[in-house]
mmCIF file of C-alpha atoms and ligand atoms in Angstrom:
data_model
loop_
_atom_site.group_PDB
_atom_site.id
_atom_site.type_symbol
_atom_site.label_atom_id
_atom_site.label_comp_id
_atom_site.label_asym_id
_atom_site.label_seq_id
_atom_site.Cartn_x
_atom_site.Cartn_y
_atom_site.Cartn_z
ATOM 1 C CA MET C 1 30.164 17.267 54.012
ATOM 2 C CA SER C 2 29.658 12.868 53.201
ATOM 3 C CA GLU C 3 28.006 10.274 55.360
ATOM 4 C CA LEU C 4 27.751 6.875 55.025
ATOM 5 C CA VAL C 5 24.892 5.491 56.714
ATOM 6 C CA ILE C 6 23.661 1.693 57.543
ATOM 7 C CA GLU C 7 20.369 1.203 58.418
ATOM 8 C CA GLY C 8 18.782 -2.034 60.301
ATOM 9 C CA LEU C 9 21.136 -3.621 57.714
ATOM 10 C CA HIS C 10 19.715 -7.395 57.183
ATOM 11 C CA ALA C 11 21.610 -9.697 54.829
ATOM 12 C CA SER C 12 21.941 -13.750 54.031
ATOM 13 C CA VAL C 13 24.376 -15.540 52.482
ATOM 14 C CA VAL C 14 22.912 -18.698 50.401
ATOM 15 C CA GLY C 15 19.599 -18.576 52.830
ATOM 16 C CA ARG C 16 21.193 -17.808 56.009
ATOM 17 C CA GLU C 17 21.437 -15.101 57.765
ATOM 18 C CA ILE C 18 24.652 -13.456 58.703
ATOM 19 C CA LEU C 19 23.762 -9.586 59.257
ATOM 20 C CA ARG C 20 20.664 -9.307 61.394
ATOM 21 C CA GLY C 21 20.523 -5.363 61.795
ATOM 22 C CA VAL C 22 23.713 -2.991 61.403
ATOM 23 C CA ASP C 23 23.442 0.313 62.074
ATOM 24 C CA LEU C 24 26.768 2.401 61.703
ATOM 25 C CA ARG C 25 27.245 5.551 60.622
ATOM 26 C CA VAL C 26 30.956 7.408 59.300
ATOM 27 C CA GLY C 27 31.148 10.626 58.623
ATOM 28 C CA SER C 28 33.430 12.971 56.397
ATOM 29 C CA GLY C 29 37.574 12.847 57.643
ATOM 30 C CA GLU C 30 36.290 10.040 60.540
ATOM 31 C CA VAL C 31 37.860 6.878 61.045
ATOM 32 C CA HIS C 32 35.757 4.014 62.241
ATOM 33 C CA ALA C 33 37.733 0.997 63.367
ATOM 34 C CA LEU C 34 34.910 -2.351 62.798
ATOM 35 C CA MET C 35 36.389 -5.366 65.181
ATOM 36 C CA GLY C 36 34.787 -8.543 65.899
ATOM 37 C CA PRO C 37 35.453 -12.410 66.477
ATOM 38 C CA ASN C 38 35.818 -14.282 63.095
ATOM 39 C CA GLY C 39 32.899 -15.378 61.009
ATOM 40 C CA SER C 40 30.491 -12.206 62.583
ATOM 41 C CA GLY C 41 30.238 -10.474 59.418
ATOM 42 C CA LYS C 42 32.615 -8.429 58.929
ATOM 43 C CA SER C 43 33.473 -9.658 55.969
ATOM 44 C CA THR C 44 29.681 -10.096 54.038
ATOM 45 C CA LEU C 45 29.484 -6.165 55.269
ATOM 46 C CA SER C 46 31.603 -5.037 53.073
ATOM 47 C CA HIS C 47 30.434 -7.410 50.229
ATOM 48 C CA VAL C 48 26.974 -6.021 50.858
ATOM 49 C CA LEU C 49 28.268 -2.687 50.017
ATOM 50 C CA ALA C 50 29.892 -3.570 47.308
ATOM 51 C CA GLY C 51 27.067 -5.193 45.846
ATOM 52 C CA ARG C 52 28.324 -8.814 44.946
ATOM 53 C CA PRO C 53 25.977 -10.953 43.352
ATOM 54 C CA GLY C 54 25.279 -13.364 45.977
ATOM 55 C CA TYR C 55 24.457 -11.718 49.042
ATOM 56 C CA GLU C 56 20.764 -11.515 49.666
ATOM 57 C CA VAL C 57 19.780 -8.159 51.746
ATOM 58 C CA THR C 58 16.721 -8.561 53.248
ATOM 59 C CA ALA C 59 15.524 -5.372 55.034
ATOM 60 C CA GLY C 60 17.548 -1.972 55.608
ATOM 61 C CA SER C 61 19.659 0.990 54.283
ATOM 62 C CA VAL C 62 22.618 2.097 52.771
ATOM 63 C CA ARG C 63 22.952 5.674 52.224
ATOM 64 C CA LEU C 64 25.208 7.306 50.890
ATOM 65 C CA ASP C 65 24.276 11.283 51.225
ATOM 66 C CA GLY C 66 20.964 10.824 51.198
ATOM 67 C CA VAL C 67 21.657 8.363 48.162
ATOM 68 C CA GLU C 68 20.113 4.790 48.534
ATOM 69 C CA LEU C 69 23.543 2.570 47.430
ATOM 70 C CA LEU C 70 21.053 -1.037 47.714
ATOM 71 C CA GLY C 71 20.156 -2.012 44.192
ATOM 72 C CA LEU C 72 22.341 -0.139 42.633
ATOM 73 C CA PRO C 73 24.872 -2.064 40.165
ATOM 74 C CA VAL C 74 28.788 -1.472 41.315
ATOM 75 C CA TRP C 75 29.452 0.302 39.392
ATOM 76 C CA GLU C 76 27.231 2.871 40.541
ATOM 77 C CA ARG C 77 28.398 3.000 43.386
ATOM 78 C CA ALA C 78 31.914 3.578 43.169
ATOM 79 C CA GLN C 79 30.108 6.446 41.431
ATOM 80 C CA ALA C 80 28.251 7.500 44.178
ATOM 81 C CA GLY C 81 31.455 8.271 46.264
ATOM 82 C CA LEU C 82 32.171 4.724 47.750
ATOM 83 C CA PHE C 83 35.461 2.198 48.017
ATOM 84 C CA LEU C 84 35.936 -0.795 48.660
ATOM 85 C CA ALA C 85 39.385 -2.873 49.383
ATOM 86 C CA LEU C 86 38.479 -6.118 50.011
ATOM 87 C CA GLN C 87 40.304 -8.417 52.005
ATOM 88 C CA TYR C 88 40.891 -10.620 49.332
ATOM 89 C CA PRO C 89 41.961 -8.138 46.329
ATOM 90 C CA ILE C 90 41.083 -9.702 43.384
ATOM 91 C CA GLU C 91 42.911 -10.238 40.221
ATOM 92 C CA VAL C 92 42.349 -8.551 36.638
ATOM 93 C CA PRO C 93 44.137 -10.594 34.101
ATOM 94 C CA GLY C 94 44.563 -8.069 31.093
ATOM 95 C CA VAL C 95 44.136 -4.815 32.816
ATOM 96 C CA SER C 96 46.893 -2.816 34.267
ATOM 97 C CA VAL C 97 46.088 -0.030 37.357
ATOM 98 C CA TYR C 98 46.458 2.667 34.908
ATOM 99 C CA ASP C 99 43.852 0.731 32.917
ATOM 100 C CA ALA C 100 41.712 0.105 35.956
ATOM 101 C CA LEU C 101 42.195 4.067 37.483
ATOM 102 C CA GLY C 102 42.194 5.600 34.176
ATOM 103 C CA GLU C 103 38.438 3.922 33.282
ATOM 104 C CA SER C 104 37.253 5.350 36.698
ATOM 105 C CA MET C 105 38.712 8.619 36.376
ATOM 106 C CA GLU C 106 36.529 9.607 32.687
ATOM 107 C CA ALA C 107 33.829 8.147 34.500
ATOM 108 C CA ALA C 108 34.426 10.224 37.154
ATOM 109 C CA GLY C 109 35.085 13.143 34.854
ATOM 110 C CA ARG C 110 38.540 13.543 35.292
ATOM 111 C CA GLU C 111 41.751 14.002 33.274
ATOM 112 C CA ARG C 112 42.407 10.392 32.478
ATOM 113 C CA ARG C 113 46.259 11.218 30.608
ATOM 114 C CA GLN C 114 46.859 12.535 34.714
ATOM 115 C CA VAL C 115 46.493 8.939 35.711
ATOM 116 C CA ARG C 116 49.997 7.715 35.049
ATOM 117 C CA GLU C 117 51.735 10.747 37.060
ATOM 118 C CA LEU C 118 49.164 10.728 39.839
ATOM 119 C CA VAL C 119 49.723 6.945 40.155
ATOM 120 C CA GLY C 120 53.817 7.396 40.523
ATOM 121 C CA ALA C 121 53.672 10.104 42.722
ATOM 122 C CA GLU C 122 51.651 7.833 44.959
ATOM 123 C CA ALA C 123 53.605 4.467 44.210
ATOM 124 C CA ARG C 124 56.386 6.411 45.548
ATOM 125 C CA ARG C 125 54.753 7.871 48.210
ATOM 126 C CA ILE C 126 53.288 4.491 49.249
ATOM 127 C CA GLY C 127 56.572 2.123 48.117
ATOM 128 C CA VAL C 128 54.453 0.735 45.488
ATOM 129 C CA ASP C 129 57.509 -0.836 42.899
ATOM 130 C CA GLU C 130 57.118 0.468 38.746
ATOM 131 C CA ALA C 131 57.431 -3.352 38.040
ATOM 132 C CA VAL C 132 53.788 -3.429 39.664
ATOM 133 C CA LEU C 133 52.178 -0.915 38.547
ATOM 134 C CA SER C 134 52.412 -2.414 34.913
ATOM 135 C CA ARG C 135 51.618 -5.769 35.948
ATOM 136 C CA PRO C 136 48.015 -6.937 35.129
ATOM 137 C CA LEU C 137 46.193 -6.050 38.528
ATOM 138 C CA ASN C 138 46.788 -8.181 41.403
ATOM 139 C CA VAL C 139 48.069 -10.920 39.295
ATOM 140 C CA ASP C 140 51.050 -13.014 40.915
ATOM 141 C CA LEU C 141 51.498 -10.083 43.604
ATOM 142 C CA SER C 142 52.707 -10.649 47.364
ATOM 143 C CA GLY C 143 49.578 -10.518 49.752
ATOM 144 C CA GLY C 144 51.613 -7.290 50.561
ATOM 145 C CA GLU C 145 51.544 -5.789 46.979
ATOM 146 C CA ARG C 146 48.113 -6.073 46.905
ATOM 147 C CA LYS C 147 47.261 -4.135 49.855
ATOM 148 C CA ARG C 148 49.175 -1.225 49.495
ATOM 149 C CA ASN C 149 48.129 -1.460 45.088
ATOM 150 C CA GLU C 150 44.316 -1.011 47.421
ATOM 151 C CA ILE C 151 45.495 1.578 48.993
ATOM 152 C CA LEU C 152 47.238 3.612 46.043
ATOM 153 C CA GLN C 153 43.780 2.815 43.761
ATOM 154 C CA LEU C 154 41.949 4.841 47.005
ATOM 155 C CA ALA C 155 44.820 7.581 47.195
ATOM 156 C CA VAL C 156 43.869 8.251 43.348
ATOM 157 C CA LEU C 157 40.199 7.973 43.434
ATOM 158 C CA GLN C 158 39.617 10.018 46.138
ATOM 159 C CA PRO C 159 36.239 8.558 47.164
ATOM 160 C CA ARG C 160 33.979 10.715 49.829
ATOM 161 C CA VAL C 161 33.867 6.839 51.646
ATOM 162 C CA ALA C 162 35.857 4.330 51.911
ATOM 163 C CA VAL C 163 35.649 0.851 53.640
ATOM 164 C CA LEU C 164 38.736 -1.273 53.891
ATOM 165 C CA ASP C 165 38.517 -4.652 55.184
ATOM 166 C CA GLU C 166 42.146 -6.272 56.501
ATOM 167 C CA ILE C 167 43.941 -3.543 54.495
ATOM 168 C CA ASP C 168 46.537 -4.567 57.629
ATOM 169 C CA SER C 169 46.586 -8.372 56.972
ATOM 170 C CA GLY C 170 50.006 -10.132 54.995
ATOM 171 C CA LEU C 171 51.877 -6.304 55.665
ATOM 172 C CA ASP C 172 55.373 -6.448 56.854
ATOM 173 C CA ILE C 173 55.669 -3.721 60.065
ATOM 174 C CA ASP C 174 56.640 -0.636 57.863
ATOM 175 C CA ALA C 175 54.295 -1.358 54.624
ATOM 176 C CA LEU C 176 51.959 -1.274 57.720
ATOM 177 C CA LYS C 177 52.837 1.594 58.690
ATOM 178 C CA ALA C 178 53.420 3.188 55.118
ATOM 179 C CA VAL C 179 49.399 1.600 54.414
ATOM 180 C CA ALA C 180 47.973 2.951 58.277
ATOM 181 C CA ARG C 181 50.117 6.455 57.619
ATOM 182 C CA ARG C 182 48.689 7.253 54.454
ATOM 183 C CA VAL C 183 45.113 6.146 54.767
ATOM 184 C CA ALA C 184 45.619 8.349 57.659
ATOM 185 C CA GLU C 185 45.836 11.325 55.581
ATOM 186 C CA LEU C 186 43.609 10.599 53.428
ATOM 187 C CA ALA C 187 41.193 11.020 55.963
ATOM 188 C CA ALA C 188 42.056 13.905 57.293
ATOM 189 C CA GLU C 189 43.455 16.150 54.666
ATOM 190 C CA SER C 190 40.918 14.759 51.852
ATOM 191 C CA GLY C 191 38.093 14.395 54.161
ATOM 192 C CA ILE C 192 37.650 10.880 53.282
ATOM 193 C CA GLY C 193 35.597 8.594 55.530
ATOM 194 C CA VAL C 194 36.635 5.422 56.424
ATOM 195 C CA LEU C 195 36.067 2.283 58.077
ATOM 196 C CA ALA C 196 38.622 -0.143 58.517
ATOM 197 C CA ILE C 197 37.950 -3.434 59.405
ATOM 198 C CA THR C 198 40.685 -4.950 61.444
ATOM 199 C CA HIS C 199 41.728 -7.419 64.019
ATOM 200 C CA TYR C 200 44.351 -5.838 65.163
ATOM 201 C CA GLN C 201 45.287 -2.843 67.711
ATOM 202 C CA ARG C 202 48.610 -2.138 65.952
ATOM 203 C CA LEU C 203 46.510 -0.887 62.898
ATOM 204 C CA LEU C 204 44.884 1.776 65.052
ATOM 205 C CA SER C 205 48.596 3.076 66.835
ATOM 206 C CA VAL C 206 49.075 4.419 63.413
ATOM 207 C CA LEU C 207 45.706 5.073 61.992
ATOM 208 C CA ALA C 208 43.624 6.497 65.020
ATOM 209 C CA ALA C 209 39.841 6.016 64.933
ATOM 210 C CA ASP C 210 37.671 7.910 66.270
ATOM 211 C CA LYS C 211 35.131 5.154 67.005
ATOM 212 C CA VAL C 212 35.520 1.169 67.333
ATOM 213 C CA HIS C 213 32.687 -0.322 66.619
ATOM 214 C CA VAL C 214 32.364 -4.399 67.830
ATOM 215 C CA LEU C 215 30.295 -6.579 65.291
ATOM 216 C CA ALA C 216 29.248 -9.934 66.705
ATOM 217 C CA ALA C 217 27.081 -12.083 65.288
ATOM 218 C CA GLY C 218 26.007 -9.608 62.643
ATOM 219 C CA ARG C 219 25.056 -6.497 64.552
ATOM 220 C CA VAL C 220 26.751 -4.053 66.172
ATOM 221 C CA VAL C 221 26.843 -5.142 70.135
ATOM 222 C CA GLU C 222 28.963 -2.238 71.550
ATOM 223 C CA THR C 223 30.534 1.032 70.148
ATOM 224 C CA GLY C 224 33.819 2.994 72.151
ATOM 225 C CA GLY C 225 36.384 5.472 71.822
ATOM 226 C CA PRO C 226 40.433 3.868 70.694
ATOM 227 C CA GLU C 227 40.239 2.425 74.303
ATOM 228 C CA LEU C 228 38.114 -0.732 73.363
ATOM 229 C CA ALA C 229 40.372 -1.334 70.604
ATOM 230 C CA LEU C 230 43.251 -1.429 73.586
ATOM 231 C CA GLU C 231 40.634 -3.683 75.667
ATOM 232 C CA LEU C 232 39.919 -6.172 72.836
ATOM 233 C CA GLU C 233 43.836 -6.322 72.787
ATOM 234 C CA ARG C 234 44.017 -7.516 76.291
ATOM 235 C CA THR C 235 40.412 -9.660 76.824
ATOM 236 C CA GLY C 236 39.562 -11.277 73.118
ATOM 237 C CA TYR C 237 36.043 -11.836 72.224
ATOM 238 C CA ALA C 238 35.268 -13.933 74.822
ATOM 239 C CA ALA C 239 32.558 -11.495 76.235
ATOM 240 C CA TYR C 240 30.631 -11.141 72.351
ATOM 241 C CA GLY C 241 30.595 -15.522 72.287
ATOM 242 C CA GLY C 242 34.316 -15.871 71.008
ATOM 243 C CA ASP C 243 34.939 -17.483 67.199
ATOM 244 C CA GLN C 244 31.643 -17.260 65.747
ATOM 245 C CA GLU C 245 33.292 -19.423 62.364
ATOM 246 C CA GLU C 246 33.239 -22.569 64.501
ATOM 247 C CA ALA C 247 29.975 -22.398 66.138
ATOM 248 C CA ALA C 248 28.220 -21.085 63.141
ATOM 249 C CA GLU C 249 26.463 -24.245 60.689
ATOM 250 C CA PRO C 250 28.129 -24.639 57.324
ATOM 251 C CA ALA C 251 26.994 -23.351 54.930
ATOM 252 C CA ALA C 252 27.643 -24.104 51.553
ATOM 253 C CA ARG C 253 30.157 -21.816 49.705
ATOM 254 C CA LEU C 254 29.646 -19.360 47.002
ATOM 255 C CA PRO C 255 32.209 -19.556 44.187
ATOM 256 C CA ARG C 256 34.661 -16.615 44.582
ATOM 257 C CA PRO C 257 33.664 -13.870 42.241
ATOM 258 C CA LEU C 258 35.635 -13.881 38.901
ATOM 259 C CA VAL C 259 35.329 -10.056 38.164
HETATM 260 P P1 ADP P 1 34.384 -12.493 59.151
HETATM 261 O O1 ADP P 1 34.679 -11.345 58.317
HETATM 262 O O2 ADP P 1 33.792 -11.574 60.557
HETATM 263 O O3 ADP P 1 35.070 -13.324 59.983
HETATM 264 P P2 ADP P 1 32.485 -13.200 57.435
HETATM 265 O O4 ADP P 1 31.570 -12.202 57.076
HETATM 266 O O5 ADP P 1 33.507 -13.543 56.167
HETATM 267 O O6 ADP P 1 33.148 -12.869 58.387
HETATM 268 O O7 ADP P 1 31.588 -14.682 57.104
HETATM 269 C C1 ADP P 1 30.217 -14.197 58.369
HETATM 270 C C2 ADP P 1 29.572 -15.889 57.955
HETATM 271 O O8 ADP P 1 29.242 -15.920 56.859
HETATM 272 C C3 ADP P 1 30.688 -16.838 58.253
HETATM 273 O O9 ADP P 1 29.840 -18.389 58.680
HETATM 274 C C4 ADP P 1 30.805 -17.375 56.726
HETATM 275 O O10 ADP P 1 31.392 -18.611 56.312
HETATM 276 C C5 ADP P 1 29.790 -17.284 56.209
HETATM 277 N N1 ADP P 1 29.814 -16.858 54.772
HETATM 278 C C6 ADP P 1 30.510 -15.639 54.051
HETATM 279 N N2 ADP P 1 30.302 -15.746 52.613
HETATM 280 C C7 ADP P 1 29.996 -16.935 52.519
HETATM 281 C C8 ADP P 1 30.166 -17.129 51.034
HETATM 282 N N3 ADP P 1 30.277 -16.351 50.219
HETATM 283 N N4 ADP P 1 29.041 -18.548 50.664
HETATM 284 C C9 ADP P 1 29.083 -19.534 52.315
HETATM 285 N N5 ADP P 1 28.827 -18.325 53.701
HETATM 286 C C10 ADP P 1 29.254 -17.191 53.361
HETATM 287 MG MG1 MG P 2 36.929 -11.052 57.249
#
């Protein structure tokens, strides 16, 4: 059994506090959905979990099976068993998916030469084109191809816990189903704990969530079962302060990450 435990997490970006005491626990094989208005801090949470520079943690802890992740470099977090699929997957020129996964597998003590077979099998399963696999990671791929690529990496790497930031954005209906079904299988069969950030019930109709959380103004303000997502679909976030991007004071943007 694995568990990701986030406690009292506060974090700031360019001097403005975005996360204001986030508490969440995700255990093996559980699927948690994290919803919430635009600008409430969902992607900030995923960046803080990943250890992206520019996000300053001011209080709290993030432990994976007892190992404190805050302060560890990105690769050590990955080695501890955390996987992140970013809302906007980044391009890595000069590195193919085989290179990236081969390195990761080797670092995890697995046989690097299995990478082609594993990637090939997974690509057929979720409909990633052979041509996409041989290209540099995410370079010149459509939004949908990038998202499938992320799930392919998730399936090959088999982390303990996966945080998926809007894995459903940019996918057509068929791709959405294929991706959601694969994530559901990975949770059920491989015991991967999933924290799925999403705006839409349509993802959760295939990827059944055990728990649904609402993040508003940097805090988890409500937790419920799948019915909470259905209710939000009807009512929106008016009860939680609505869209928080407009309301927030403008802050200087950090540049997009280079790697
Ligand atoms: P969500 O994913 O819930 O829509 P975000 O976490 O992306 O929200 O953003 C939360 C707030 O933090 C927003 O007001 C946003 O403008 C601000 N923010 C996020 N990342 C940065 C950044 N790199 N530089 C400046 N402000 C940021
Ligand atoms: Mg976001």
